Short mmCIF file of C-alpha atoms in Angstrom, two decimals:
data_model
loop_
_atom_site.label_atom_id
_atom_site.label_comp_id
_atom_site.label_asym_id
_atom_site.label_seq_id
_atom_site.Cartn_x
_atom_site.Cartn_y
_atom_site.Cartn_z
CA UNK P 387 0.00 0.00 0.00
CA UNK P 388 1.38 3.38 -0.93
CA UNK P 389 1.93 5.97 1.75
CA UNK P 390 -0.74 8.67 2.05
CA UNK P 391 0.01 11.94 0.32
CA UNK P 392 1.56 14.46 2.70
CA UNK P 393 -0.61 17.36 3.78
CA UNK P 394 0.29 20.55 1.93
CA UNK P 395 2.56 23.01 3.64
CA UNK P 396 0.28 25.85 4.86
CA UNK P 397 2.90 28.31 3.67
CA UNK P 398 2.53 26.95 0.12
CA UNK P 399 -1.22 27.57 -0.11
CA UNK P 400 -1.65 30.02 -2.96
CA UNK P 401 -4.78 31.85 -1.86
CA UNK P 402 -6.77 32.39 1.29
CA UNK P 403 -9.93 34.50 1.54
CA UNK P 404 -9.63 37.58 3.71
CA UNK P 405 -12.17 38.53 6.35
CA UNK P 406 -14.15 40.77 4.00
CA UNK P 407 -14.44 37.99 1.40
CA UNK P 408 -15.62 35.51 4.01
CA UNK P 409 -18.20 37.90 5.43
CA UNK P 410 -19.71 38.59 1.98
CA UNK P 411 -19.58 34.96 0.79
CA UNK P 412 -22.70 32.97 -0.02
CA UNK P 413 -21.33 30.17 2.17
CA UNK P 414 -21.43 32.48 5.18
CA UNK P 415 -25.02 33.49 4.45
CA UNK P 416 -26.01 29.83 4.04
CA UNK P 417 -24.33 28.73 7.28
CA UNK P 418 -26.17 31.45 9.16
CA UNK P 419 -29.44 30.65 7.39
CA UNK P 420 -29.09 27.06 8.57
CA UNK P 421 -28.60 28.20 12.16
CA UNK P 422 -25.00 27.03 12.49
CA UNK P 423 -22.04 28.95 13.85
CA UNK P 424 -19.44 27.78 11.35
CA UNK P 425 -18.67 25.40 8.50
CA UNK P 426 -17.62 22.59 10.83
CA UNK P 427 -20.99 22.69 12.55
CA UNK P 428 -22.83 22.71 9.22
CA UNK P 429 -20.79 19.78 7.89
CA UNK P 430 -21.29 17.69 11.02
CA UNK P 431 -25.05 18.18 11.05
CA UNK P 432 -25.32 17.62 7.27
CA UNK P 433 -23.50 14.30 7.61
CA UNK P 434 -25.82 13.23 10.40
CA UNK P 435 -28.98 14.47 8.68
CA UNK P 436 -28.64 14.81 4.88
CA UNK P 437 -32.34 15.62 4.48
CA UNK P 438 -31.90 18.67 6.72
CA UNK P 439 -29.04 19.92 4.53
CA UNK P 440 -30.75 19.45 1.17
CA UNK P 441 -34.06 20.84 2.36
CA UNK P 442 -32.27 23.93 3.63
CA UNK P 443 -30.26 24.31 0.44
CA UNK P 444 -33.34 24.15 -1.80
CA UNK P 445 -34.96 26.82 0.36
CA UNK P 446 -31.80 28.98 0.35
CA UNK P 447 -31.54 28.75 -3.44
CA UNK P 448 -35.22 29.73 -3.76
CA UNK P 449 -36.02 26.88 -6.16
CA UNK P 450 -39.63 27.29 -7.21
CA UNK P 451 -42.23 24.52 -6.86
CA UNK P 452 -45.84 24.54 -8.01
CA UNK P 453 -46.57 21.97 -5.31
CA UNK P 454 -44.12 21.71 -2.40
CA UNK P 455 -42.50 18.32 -1.90
CA UNK P 456 -43.59 16.10 1.00
CA UNK P 457 -40.08 14.77 1.65
CA UNK P 458 -36.82 16.08 0.28
CA UNK P 459 -35.44 12.54 -0.07
CA UNK P 460 -36.53 8.94 0.26
CA UNK P 461 -33.71 6.40 0.55
CA UNK P 462 -36.00 3.46 1.23
CA UNK P 463 -34.79 1.57 -1.85
CA UNK P 464 -31.12 2.05 -0.99
CA UNK P 465 -28.61 4.86 -1.53
CA UNK P 466 -28.32 4.17 -5.26
CA UNK P 467 -32.07 4.71 -5.79
CA UNK P 468 -32.77 7.78 -3.69
CA UNK P 469 -35.93 9.65 -4.70
CA UNK P 470 -35.71 13.43 -4.44
CA UNK P 471 -38.36 16.05 -3.65
CA UNK P 472 -41.02 13.36 -3.31
CA UNK P 473 -44.48 14.65 -4.19
CA UNK P 474 -43.12 17.95 -5.50
CA UNK P 475 -44.37 19.46 -8.78
CA UNK P 476 -42.29 21.99 -10.70
CA UNK P 477 -40.62 23.07 -13.92
CA UNK P 478 -37.03 24.23 -13.69
CA UNK P 479 -37.63 27.00 -16.24
CA UNK P 480 -39.77 28.86 -13.70
CA UNK P 481 -36.79 29.19 -11.36
CA UNK P 482 -34.64 30.47 -14.24
CA UNK P 483 -37.23 32.79 -15.84
CA UNK P 484 -40.33 33.69 -13.78
CA UNK P 485 -38.36 33.95 -10.55
CA UNK P 486 -36.05 36.59 -12.02
CA UNK P 487 -38.97 38.60 -13.36
CA UNK P 488 -40.68 38.44 -9.96
CA UNK P 489 -37.48 39.77 -8.37
CA UNK P 490 -37.51 42.80 -10.67
CA UNK P 491 -34.64 41.71 -12.93
CA UNK P 492 -36.53 42.01 -16.23
CA UNK P 493 -34.40 44.90 -17.53
CA UNK P 494 -31.10 43.34 -16.50
CA UNK P 495 -28.95 41.54 -19.09
CA UNK P 496 -29.40 37.78 -18.98
CA UNK P 497 -27.11 37.15 -21.97
CA UNK P 498 -24.36 39.14 -23.66
CA UNK P 499 -23.10 37.47 -26.83
CA UNK P 500 -20.20 38.48 -29.06
CA UNK P 501 -19.75 37.06 -32.54
CA UNK P 502 -16.37 36.36 -34.05
CA UNK P 503 -16.76 39.53 -36.13
CA UNK P 504 -17.26 41.65 -33.01
CA UNK P 505 -21.04 41.94 -33.26
CA UNK P 506 -22.57 42.19 -29.78
CA UNK P 507 -26.11 41.20 -28.79
CA UNK P 508 -27.63 41.77 -25.37
CA UNK P 509 -30.74 39.89 -24.24
CA UNK P 510 -32.54 41.06 -21.10
CA UNK P 511 -34.31 38.73 -18.72
CA UNK P 512 -37.66 40.07 -19.96
CA UNK P 513 -36.75 39.49 -23.61
CA UNK P 514 -35.42 36.01 -22.84
CA UNK P 515 -38.63 35.15 -21.01
CA UNK P 516 -40.76 36.32 -23.92
CA UNK P 517 -38.79 34.48 -26.60
CA UNK P 518 -38.53 31.26 -24.58
CA UNK P 519 -42.29 31.27 -24.01
CA UNK P 520 -42.96 31.95 -27.71
CA UNK P 521 -40.49 29.27 -28.78
CA UNK P 522 -42.19 26.80 -26.44
CA UNK P 523 -45.55 27.67 -28.00
CA UNK P 524 -44.13 27.22 -31.50
CA UNK P 525 -42.57 23.88 -30.62
CA UNK P 526 -45.82 22.73 -29.04
CA UNK P 527 -47.62 23.67 -32.26
CA UNK P 528 -45.32 21.24 -34.07
CA UNK P 529 -46.66 18.50 -31.82
CA UNK P 530 -43.81 18.24 -29.31
CA UNK P 531 -44.99 16.95 -25.95
CA UNK P 532 -43.58 16.23 -22.47
CA UNK P 533 -41.10 13.36 -22.58
CA UNK P 534 -40.13 13.88 -26.25
CA UNK P 535 -36.32 13.86 -26.68
CA UNK P 536 -35.11 16.81 -28.79
CA UNK P 537 -31.55 17.32 -30.03
CA UNK P 538 -29.82 20.65 -29.45
CA UNK P 539 -27.01 20.85 -32.02
CA UNK P 540 -25.87 24.45 -31.78
CA UNK P 541 -22.94 26.70 -30.99
CA UNK P 542 -23.24 28.89 -27.91
CA UNK P 543 -25.51 31.55 -29.42
CA UNK P 544 -28.37 33.22 -27.49
CA UNK P 545 -30.88 30.99 -29.27
CA UNK P 546 -29.22 27.94 -27.71
CA UNK P 547 -30.16 29.30 -24.29
CA UNK P 548 -33.68 30.13 -25.46
CA UNK P 549 -34.14 26.68 -26.99
CA UNK P 550 -32.87 24.97 -23.82
CA UNK P 551 -35.40 26.92 -21.75
CA UNK P 552 -38.24 26.40 -24.23
CA UNK P 553 -37.74 22.63 -24.28
CA UNK P 554 -37.56 22.47 -20.49
CA UNK P 555 -40.71 24.58 -20.38
CA UNK P 556 -42.55 22.02 -22.50
CA UNK P 557 -41.25 19.08 -20.49
CA UNK P 558 -39.31 17.79 -23.49
CA UNK P 559 -36.02 16.02 -22.80
CA UNK P 560 -33.10 18.14 -23.98
CA UNK P 561 -30.36 16.25 -25.83
CA UNK P 562 -27.29 18.55 -25.90
CA UNK P 563 -25.00 17.64 -28.83
CA UNK P 564 -21.41 18.79 -29.38
CA UNK P 565 -21.33 21.34 -32.19
CA UNK P 566 -18.26 19.68 -33.69
CA UNK P 567 -19.88 16.27 -34.20
CA UNK P 568 -20.18 14.81 -37.67
CA UNK P 569 -23.28 13.11 -39.02
CA UNK P 570 -22.44 9.64 -37.69
CA UNK P 571 -21.85 10.83 -34.12
CA UNK P 572 -25.08 12.82 -34.23
CA UNK P 573 -27.05 9.88 -35.59
CA UNK P 574 -25.76 7.48 -32.91
CA UNK P 575 -26.89 9.74 -30.07
CA UNK P 576 -30.21 10.79 -31.60
CA UNK P 577 -31.08 7.21 -32.47
CA UNK P 578 -30.15 5.94 -29.02
CA UNK P 579 -32.28 8.60 -27.32
CA UNK P 580 -35.19 8.34 -29.76
CA UNK P 581 -35.02 12.04 -30.67
CA UNK P 582 -38.11 13.24 -32.54
CA UNK P 583 -36.76 16.70 -33.39
CA UNK P 584 -33.52 18.65 -33.58
CA UNK P 585 -32.84 22.37 -33.17
CA UNK P 586 -29.75 23.59 -35.01
CA UNK P 587 -28.24 26.56 -36.89
CA UNK P 588 -27.41 26.99 -40.54
CA UNK P 589 -23.78 27.46 -39.54
CA UNK P 590 -21.34 29.48 -37.48
CA UNK P 591 -17.94 31.14 -37.76
CA UNK P 592 -14.71 29.62 -36.50
CA UNK P 593 -11.31 31.20 -37.15
CA UNK P 594 -12.74 33.22 -40.02
CA UNK P 595 -14.28 30.22 -41.77
CA UNK P 596 -17.91 29.27 -42.23
CA UNK P 597 -18.76 26.00 -40.46
CA UNK P 598 -21.95 24.37 -41.80
CA UNK P 599 -24.18 22.62 -39.26
CA UNK P 600 -27.67 22.22 -40.76
CA UNK P 601 -26.22 20.09 -43.56
CA UNK P 602 -24.73 17.74 -40.94
CA UNK P 603 -28.18 17.27 -39.41
CA UNK P 604 -29.60 16.59 -42.89
CA UNK P 605 -27.03 13.85 -43.43
CA UNK P 606 -27.65 12.30 -40.01
CA UNK P 607 -31.43 12.46 -40.50
CA UNK P 608 -31.28 10.03 -43.42
CA UNK P 609 -30.93 7.19 -40.92
CA UNK P 610 -33.32 8.54 -38.28
CA UNK P 611 -36.92 7.63 -39.16
CA UNK P 612 -38.17 8.91 -35.78
CA UNK P 613 -36.88 12.44 -36.49
CA UNK P 614 -39.97 14.45 -37.49
CA UNK P 615 -38.80 18.06 -37.26
CA UNK P 616 -35.62 20.08 -37.83
CA UNK P 617 -35.77 23.68 -36.58
CA UNK P 618 -33.02 25.95 -37.92
CA UNK P 619 -31.73 29.25 -36.55
CA UNK P 620 -30.37 31.28 -39.46
CA UNK P 621 -27.23 32.59 -37.81
CA UNK P 622 -25.43 33.37 -41.10
CA UNK P 623 -28.34 33.74 -43.52
CA UNK P 624 -29.09 32.38 -46.98
CA UNK P 625 -26.52 34.56 -48.77
CA UNK P 626 -23.65 33.29 -46.65
CA UNK P 627 -24.81 29.70 -46.31
CA UNK P 628 -27.84 28.46 -48.29
CA UNK P 629 -29.61 25.52 -46.65
CA UNK P 630 -31.64 22.76 -48.20
CA UNK P 631 -35.19 22.84 -46.81
CA UNK P 632 -37.27 19.68 -46.67
CA UNK P 633 -41.00 20.40 -46.83
CA UNK P 634 -42.99 19.11 -43.89
CA UNK P 635 -39.90 18.59 -41.74
CA UNK P 636 -37.85 21.78 -41.74
CA UNK P 637 -38.94 24.94 -39.93
CA UNK P 638 -37.16 28.27 -39.53
CA UNK P 639 -36.67 29.23 -35.87
CA UNK P 640 -37.44 32.85 -36.69
CA UNK P 641 -40.87 32.08 -38.13
CA UNK P 642 -41.64 29.53 -35.42
CA UNK P 643 -41.11 32.19 -32.73
CA UNK P 644 -42.73 35.04 -34.67
CA UNK P 645 -45.96 33.25 -35.48
CA UNK P 646 -46.68 32.31 -31.87
CA UNK P 647 -49.40 34.80 -30.90
CA UNK P 648 -48.41 34.43 -27.27
CA UNK P 649 -46.10 32.34 -25.17
CA UNK P 650 -46.98 29.19 -23.33
CA UNK P 651 -46.90 28.57 -19.60
CA UNK P 652 -44.42 26.05 -18.27
CA UNK P 653 -45.78 22.51 -18.05
CA UNK P 654 -46.09 21.30 -14.46
CA UNK P 655 -43.96 18.18 -13.97
CA UNK P 656 -42.96 15.74 -11.29
CA UNK P 657 -39.83 17.08 -9.60
CA UNK P 658 -37.87 14.08 -10.89
CA UNK P 659 -39.10 14.37 -14.47
CA UNK P 660 -36.16 14.04 -16.89
CA UNK P 661 -34.70 17.37 -18.01
CA UNK P 662 -31.97 16.16 -20.34
CA UNK P 663 -29.82 13.30 -21.52
CA UNK P 664 -26.12 14.12 -21.69
CA UNK P 665 -23.87 11.57 -23.39
CA UNK P 666 -20.48 10.56 -22.09
CA UNK P 667 -17.52 11.11 -24.40
CA UNK P 668 -17.27 7.46 -25.42
CA UNK P 669 -13.68 6.95 -24.28
CA UNK P 670 -14.67 3.66 -22.59
CA UNK P 671 -16.85 2.32 -25.38
CA UNK P 672 -20.22 3.33 -26.77
CA UNK P 673 -21.34 6.77 -25.47
CA UNK P 674 -23.73 6.38 -22.57
CA UNK P 675 -26.72 8.64 -22.06
CA UNK P 676 -26.93 10.03 -18.53
CA UNK P 677 -30.31 11.33 -17.38
CA UNK P 678 -30.65 14.52 -15.31
CA UNK P 679 -33.84 15.71 -13.67
CA UNK P 680 -35.49 19.08 -13.15
CA UNK P 681 -35.02 19.23 -9.37
CA UNK P 682 -31.70 17.37 -9.29
CA UNK P 683 -29.87 19.43 -11.89
CA UNK P 684 -31.09 22.72 -10.41
CA UNK P 685 -30.13 21.78 -6.88
CA UNK P 686 -26.67 20.43 -7.64
CA UNK P 687 -25.81 23.30 -9.99
CA UNK P 688 -27.00 25.74 -7.34
CA UNK P 689 -24.86 24.10 -4.68
CA UNK P 690 -21.78 24.20 -6.88
CA UNK P 691 -22.11 27.75 -8.16
CA UNK P 692 -23.86 29.57 -5.33
CA UNK P 693 -21.84 27.99 -2.53
CA UNK P 694 -18.58 26.62 -3.92
CA UNK P 695 -18.03 29.32 -6.58
CA UNK P 696 -19.82 32.15 -4.74
CA UNK P 697 -21.73 33.25 -7.87
CA UNK P 698 -23.88 36.32 -7.21
CA UNK P 699 -26.50 38.31 -9.16
CA UNK P 700 -23.98 41.01 -10.07
CA UNK P 701 -21.57 38.51 -11.62
CA UNK P 702 -20.82 38.07 -15.31
CA UNK P 703 -19.89 34.49 -16.21
CA UNK P 704 -17.80 33.61 -19.28
CA UNK P 705 -16.83 30.00 -19.98
CA UNK P 706 -15.99 29.28 -23.61
CA UNK P 707 -17.37 25.78 -23.93
CA UNK P 708 -19.98 23.90 -25.95
CA UNK P 709 -23.64 23.06 -25.39
CA UNK P 710 -22.76 19.38 -25.93
CA UNK P 711 -20.46 19.19 -22.90
CA UNK P 712 -21.90 19.27 -19.41
CA UNK P 713 -20.49 22.74 -18.71
CA UNK P 714 -22.73 24.17 -21.44
CA UNK P 715 -26.06 23.37 -19.72
CA UNK P 716 -24.45 23.99 -16.33
CA UNK P 717 -23.41 27.55 -17.09
CA UNK P 718 -26.83 28.39 -18.55
CA UNK P 719 -28.53 27.05 -15.44
CA UNK P 720 -26.05 28.57 -12.99
CA UNK P 721 -26.07 32.09 -14.43
CA UNK P 722 -29.85 32.34 -14.76
CA UNK P 723 -30.50 30.63 -11.44
CA UNK P 724 -28.36 33.24 -9.70
CA UNK P 725 -29.80 36.16 -11.68
CA UNK P 726 -26.35 36.82 -13.14
CA UNK P 727 -25.29 37.61 -16.73
CA UNK P 728 -24.08 34.85 -19.05
CA UNK P 729 -21.41 36.07 -21.47
CA UNK P 730 -21.17 33.95 -24.64
CA UNK P 731 -18.62 34.21 -27.43
CA UNK P 732 -18.55 32.64 -30.87
CA UNK P 733 -15.36 30.99 -32.09
CA UNK P 734 -12.12 30.49 -30.21
CA UNK P 735 -10.30 32.35 -27.40
CA UNK P 736 -7.34 33.43 -29.56
CA UNK P 737 -8.97 34.56 -32.82
CA UNK P 738 -9.15 37.10 -34.45
CA UNK P 739 -6.55 38.42 -31.99
CA UNK P 740 -4.26 36.34 -29.73
CA UNK P 741 -5.61 38.07 -26.62
CA UNK P 742 -9.28 37.74 -27.51
CA UNK P 743 -10.21 35.98 -24.28
CA UNK P 744 -8.62 38.74 -22.21
CA UNK P 745 -10.28 41.39 -24.37
CA UNK P 746 -13.67 39.72 -23.79
CA UNK P 747 -13.05 39.84 -20.04
CA UNK P 748 -12.10 43.51 -20.27
CA UNK P 749 -14.90 44.67 -22.58
CA UNK P 750 -17.71 42.78 -20.87
CA UNK P 751 -16.40 43.20 -17.30
CA UNK P 752 -16.37 39.47 -16.69
CA UNK P 753 -16.14 38.50 -13.03
CA UNK P 754 -16.21 34.68 -13.30
CA UNK P 755 -13.97 33.07 -15.92
CA UNK P 756 -13.91 29.42 -16.92
CA UNK P 757 -10.54 28.44 -18.38
CA UNK P 758 -8.95 25.00 -18.79
CA UNK P 759 -5.31 23.99 -18.82
CA UNK P 760 -5.28 23.37 -22.60
CA UNK P 761 -6.49 26.92 -23.24
CA UNK P 762 -4.00 28.20 -20.69
CA UNK P 763 -1.11 26.51 -22.50
CA UNK P 764 -2.39 27.87 -25.83
CA UNK P 765 -2.50 31.44 -24.52
CA UNK P 766 0.79 31.14 -22.63
CA UNK P 767 2.56 31.05 -25.99
CA UNK P 768 1.73 34.71 -26.48
CA UNK P 769 3.46 35.64 -23.23
CA UNK P 770 2.72 37.83 -20.24
CA UNK P 771 2.91 41.00 -22.29
CA UNK P 772 -0.21 40.00 -24.22
CA UNK P 773 -2.16 39.61 -20.98
CA UNK P 774 -0.82 42.91 -19.66
CA UNK P 775 -2.49 44.80 -22.53
CA UNK P 776 -5.92 44.26 -20.96
CA UNK P 777 -7.68 45.37 -17.80
CA UNK P 778 -8.66 42.19 -15.98
CA UNK P 779 -9.47 43.87 -12.68
CA UNK P 780 -13.14 42.84 -12.90
CA UNK P 781 -12.24 39.16 -12.36
CA UNK P 782 -12.87 37.80 -8.89
CA UNK P 783 -12.75 34.03 -9.50
CA UNK P 784 -11.69 31.56 -12.20
CA UNK P 785 -12.47 27.87 -12.56
CA UNK P 786 -11.47 24.91 -14.70
CA UNK P 787 -12.75 21.43 -15.40
CA UNK P 788 -12.45 18.50 -17.80
CA UNK P 789 -8.70 17.94 -17.53
CA UNK P 790 -5.90 18.09 -14.95
CA UNK P 791 -3.68 21.11 -14.49
CA UNK P 792 0.07 21.08 -14.84
CA UNK P 793 2.03 23.28 -12.45
CA UNK P 794 3.28 25.82 -14.99
CA UNK P 795 -0.06 26.60 -16.63
CA UNK P 796 -1.84 26.79 -13.27
CA UNK P 797 0.74 29.24 -11.92
CA UNK P 798 0.59 31.27 -15.15
CA UNK P 799 -3.18 31.78 -14.88
CA UNK P 800 -3.02 32.43 -11.15
CA UNK P 801 -0.15 34.90 -11.35
CA UNK P 802 -0.63 36.60 -14.73
CA UNK P 803 -4.40 36.62 -15.09
CA UNK P 804 -5.57 36.64 -11.48
CA UNK P 805 -2.71 38.71 -10.13
CA UNK P 806 -1.95 36.14 -7.46
CA UNK P 807 -4.81 37.56 -5.42
CA UNK P 808 -7.97 35.83 -6.68
CA UNK P 809 -8.84 32.11 -6.53
CA UNK P 810 -8.45 29.57 -9.32
CA UNK P 811 -10.88 26.76 -8.50
CA UNK P 812 -10.86 23.18 -9.76
CA UNK P 813 -14.19 21.62 -10.77
CA UNK P 814 -13.91 17.84 -11.05
CA UNK P 815 -16.41 15.04 -11.45
CA UNK P 816 -18.20 13.37 -14.36
CA UNK P 817 -20.97 13.69 -16.91
CA UNK P 818 -23.23 11.34 -14.97
CA UNK P 819 -23.05 13.53 -11.85
CA UNK P 820 -24.79 16.53 -13.42
CA UNK P 821 -22.71 18.61 -11.05
CA UNK P 822 -19.20 18.25 -9.81
CA UNK P 823 -16.93 18.76 -6.84
CA UNK P 824 -15.37 22.19 -6.56
CA UNK P 825 -12.05 22.45 -4.72
#
């Protein structure tokens, strides 16, 4: 048996929160809300009474229920088959949309998106609520019903957020698909899940080149007899990227939303109704679909981001990822759940300029930055001077996931980007968890 790893030298700890940070932290508010004096007391009681902890967390996060649950958990069938929020009725979209409107956040930016060409779009909470409700009505008019799996094959554009919310609103099962997949990979996942529809874009821009996406769906659809509808967002337009339209199957997103006279209310669901199926990467064989529920995904994402990452309503979150990886749905849920602003960017972090990521932080006053070690090593090539060109003073926390850090890239981000004075958190876990462990 190998010897246990030595405890780290306290003098080598890179960052410690000061008293002001601790006092303002969400953790501190939660500990007090739970009636405990400190973290040790909270942890001890949570271990002894998990139901007490999760019930208190759901209340602290202000997760909305149409019908309150009778019991927060039922472990009668064993720990691997715990039932959550037993008897509760809800729809997660109401926590992400209606709750923010009720709190007076309608005029605040929910999404800020920047295209590769520098075009900026801002979507307020009120506008997002309206479009998501109209999109849900349009999708319902196509015949989509609760429990129908629907593919989401899109880059991180505002419509991806709207579509995610609209599908959740209808009780459909969201199937997030990596925007870089080819037709075969798409077909495997849509066939396995039984997808009856797919929402996509005509194409997007990456490093100055047009990347077609609707045509990939068309190719995959040839082997998917269950696929009845393809809804296309025209990101680039017919002049830049003409798309083949199949009568009776293909619908333009723009017309689907516009022709809805009014939006639709969220469908009331069992708290454990499936929200989405996220597929594993397939490194250990055939990709496996992992199911996440309305109450479970909200609660775990809230724990991770409100408590572990201290995300607040005034924050602006930027994490250049993809809707098909778990972080895509997580960041949508986390930002909107906290009433924060989600900053999205088309393309890559180092194009059209090598310091694009830092310029995005500067221009959009990003406070929470997601950055992995691969991106760090890519940007390190341009040196410290490239980082120094930009004002990164808005940042208060950074996080990474999906891969391990090496010492040099971790220190480079911590020292050069965070000034050695703000935390760089690690977010580790797995697709099947729906949330991870922040350290």
